[in-house]
Short mmCIF file of C-alpha atoms in Angstrom, two decimals:
data_model
loop_
_atom_site.label_atom_id
_atom_site.label_comp_id
_atom_site.label_asym_id
_atom_site.label_seq_id
_atom_site.Cartn_x
_atom_site.Cartn_y
_atom_site.Cartn_z
CA MET A 16 -22.91 44.37 -9.47
CA THR A 17 -19.96 45.81 -7.52
CA GLY A 18 -22.06 45.78 -4.32
CA THR A 19 -22.38 41.97 -4.49
CA ARG A 20 -18.64 41.28 -4.77
CA PRO A 21 -17.86 42.00 -1.08
CA LEU A 22 -20.81 39.82 -0.06
CA LEU A 23 -19.72 37.02 -2.39
CA LEU A 24 -16.15 37.26 -1.08
CA ALA A 25 -17.41 37.09 2.51
CA VAL A 26 -19.49 33.98 1.73
CA VAL A 27 -16.56 32.24 0.02
CA LEU A 28 -14.25 33.04 2.97
CA LEU A 29 -16.86 31.84 5.45
CA LEU A 30 -17.35 28.56 3.59
CA ALA A 31 -13.59 28.03 3.36
CA ALA A 32 -13.28 28.53 7.13
CA LEU A 33 -15.95 25.95 8.03
CA PRO A 34 -14.57 22.74 9.52
CA ARG A 35 -14.50 19.84 7.13
CA PRO A 36 -15.33 16.33 8.24
CA ALA A 37 -12.28 14.15 8.74
CA PRO A 38 -11.74 11.50 6.07
CA ALA A 39 -13.29 8.18 6.99
CA GLN A 40 -10.82 6.07 8.92
CA ILE A 41 -10.32 2.53 7.69
CA THR A 42 -10.96 -0.01 10.41
CA ALA A 43 -9.13 -3.26 11.04
CA ASP A 44 -12.36 -5.09 10.15
CA ALA A 45 -12.41 -3.48 6.70
CA LEU A 46 -8.78 -4.45 6.11
CA GLU A 47 -8.81 -7.93 7.61
CA GLY A 48 -8.75 -10.93 5.30
CA ALA A 49 -7.09 -11.96 2.06
CA TRP A 50 -6.37 -9.70 -0.91
CA SER A 51 -4.99 -10.76 -4.32
CA ALA A 52 -2.09 -8.73 -5.71
CA GLU A 53 -2.74 -7.15 -9.14
CA ARG A 54 -0.40 -4.29 -10.08
CA TYR A 55 2.82 -2.73 -8.83
CA HIS A 56 3.01 0.95 -9.86
CA LEU A 57 6.54 2.31 -9.55
CA ALA A 58 7.05 5.97 -8.70
CA ASP A 59 9.16 6.56 -11.81
CA GLY A 60 6.50 5.20 -14.19
CA PRO A 61 6.71 1.46 -14.91
CA VAL A 62 3.72 -0.68 -13.96
CA HIS A 63 4.16 -4.42 -13.42
CA GLU A 64 1.62 -7.20 -13.16
CA VAL A 65 2.02 -9.03 -9.86
CA ARG A 66 0.56 -12.25 -8.52
CA GLY A 67 0.23 -13.28 -4.92
CA HIS A 68 -1.68 -12.40 -1.77
CA ILE A 69 -1.53 -10.18 1.27
CA PHE A 70 -3.28 -11.30 4.44
CA PHE A 71 -4.31 -9.12 7.38
CA GLY A 72 -5.46 -10.79 10.58
CA GLY A 73 -5.75 -9.29 14.03
CA ARG A 74 -2.58 -7.21 14.11
CA ASP A 75 -0.45 -9.44 11.87
CA TRP A 76 0.22 -9.33 8.13
CA GLN A 77 1.92 -11.58 5.59
CA VAL A 78 2.51 -11.03 1.88
CA LEU A 79 3.82 -13.27 -0.87
CA PHE A 80 4.00 -11.82 -4.37
CA PHE A 81 5.80 -12.22 -7.67
CA VAL A 82 6.55 -9.53 -10.27
CA LEU A 83 5.80 -10.94 -13.73
CA ASP A 84 7.44 -10.09 -17.04
CA ALA A 85 5.50 -9.36 -20.26
CA GLN A 86 5.21 -13.12 -20.93
CA GLY A 87 3.71 -13.72 -17.47
CA ARG A 88 6.84 -15.36 -16.03
CA PRO A 89 7.90 -14.53 -12.46
CA ARG A 90 11.06 -12.38 -12.43
CA ARG A 91 11.13 -11.29 -8.78
CA GLY A 92 9.52 -12.49 -5.59
CA SER A 93 9.08 -11.41 -2.02
CA GLY A 94 7.65 -12.94 1.12
CA GLU A 95 7.33 -10.54 4.04
CA GLY A 96 5.47 -10.28 7.30
CA GLY A 97 5.17 -8.90 10.77
CA SER A 98 2.71 -6.82 12.71
CA TYR A 99 0.75 -3.71 11.79
CA GLU A 100 -1.31 -0.95 13.29
CA LEU A 101 -3.68 1.61 11.81
CA VAL A 102 -2.63 5.19 12.58
CA ASP A 103 -4.20 8.35 11.13
CA GLY A 104 -5.47 6.70 7.94
CA GLN A 105 -2.25 4.77 7.33
CA VAL A 106 -1.20 1.22 7.95
CA VAL A 107 2.15 1.10 9.74
CA PHE A 108 3.90 -2.16 8.93
CA THR A 109 6.53 -3.58 11.28
CA HIS A 110 8.86 -5.75 9.19
CA LEU A 111 9.84 -8.91 11.09
CA PHE A 112 10.38 -11.33 8.19
CA ASN A 113 11.68 -10.93 4.64
CA LEU A 114 12.66 -13.35 1.92
CA SER A 115 13.25 -11.76 -1.47
CA VAL A 116 15.20 -12.20 -4.69
CA GLY A 117 14.83 -10.97 -8.23
CA ASP A 118 16.07 -10.19 -11.68
CA ALA A 119 16.18 -6.62 -12.93
CA VAL A 120 12.92 -5.41 -14.47
CA PRO A 121 12.07 -1.90 -15.70
CA GLY A 122 12.34 0.41 -12.70
CA LEU A 123 13.82 -2.20 -10.32
CA ALA A 124 17.45 -3.29 -10.08
CA ALA A 125 18.40 -6.93 -9.63
CA SER A 126 18.18 -8.08 -6.03
CA ASP A 127 20.32 -10.81 -4.46
CA LEU A 128 18.71 -13.41 -2.23
CA ARG A 129 17.82 -11.80 1.09
CA MET A 130 16.61 -13.63 4.20
CA VAL A 131 15.89 -11.61 7.35
CA VAL A 132 14.30 -12.52 10.69
CA ARG A 133 14.02 -9.77 13.33
CA ASP A 134 12.76 -9.40 16.87
CA PRO A 135 9.97 -6.82 17.25
CA GLU A 136 12.20 -4.48 19.27
CA GLY A 137 14.04 -2.28 16.80
CA ALA A 138 12.38 -3.79 13.70
CA PRO A 139 11.88 -1.23 10.93
CA THR A 140 8.43 0.28 10.46
CA GLU A 141 6.89 1.51 7.22
CA PRO A 142 4.02 4.03 7.41
CA THR A 143 2.00 3.32 4.27
CA ASP A 144 -0.93 5.19 2.76
CA LEU A 145 -4.03 3.05 2.69
CA ARG A 146 -7.11 3.29 0.51
CA ILE A 147 -10.01 0.89 0.08
CA ALA A 148 -12.48 1.61 -2.71
CA GLY A 149 -15.04 -1.15 -3.07
CA ASP A 150 -13.07 -4.38 -3.30
CA VAL A 151 -9.76 -2.70 -4.26
CA LEU A 152 -7.00 -2.03 -1.73
CA THR A 153 -4.20 0.39 -2.65
CA LEU A 154 -1.06 0.61 -0.55
CA GLY A 155 1.06 3.72 -1.17
CA PHE A 156 4.60 3.19 0.10
CA PRO A 157 6.99 5.92 1.31
CA SER A 158 9.10 5.32 -1.84
CA GLY A 159 6.22 6.62 -3.98
CA ASN A 160 5.55 3.12 -5.32
CA ARG A 161 2.09 1.67 -4.82
CA MET A 162 0.54 -1.77 -5.10
CA THR A 163 -3.07 -2.66 -5.77
CA PHE A 164 -4.93 -5.70 -4.49
CA ARG A 165 -8.46 -7.06 -4.91
CA ARG A 166 -10.41 -8.65 -2.07
CA ARG A 167 -10.62 -12.44 -2.38
#
């Protein structure tokens, strides 16, 4: 039995050293279209039902969503948009437009009315993890929060 251990170790090391295929890259065609917002998962634990849509077309995106309370009433809302590009399995949003306001809900402080319009030069970007599984899109934001959508 001790004679097989070096052979087994060599096989395991060889298999570990083999190149692995790169994860499948999501294409603009797979992302393009309308998606309905479903859940907002905050990094520190709370999960909120959300309603709204995100649209991807060409290289532009727009989102309008509302965070609902336990009774289904909107407590916060955001409309955002700009351009995007797909880079190394992520979607990189460029934020050109933002309109948001909201009450405090678990995990999110109250937010005063905010209206922003920017030129593309110098607009903030947000590299965001991107996963599509069947008809479910998950966006994982740098904050650790993530939002799920279902294809319309």
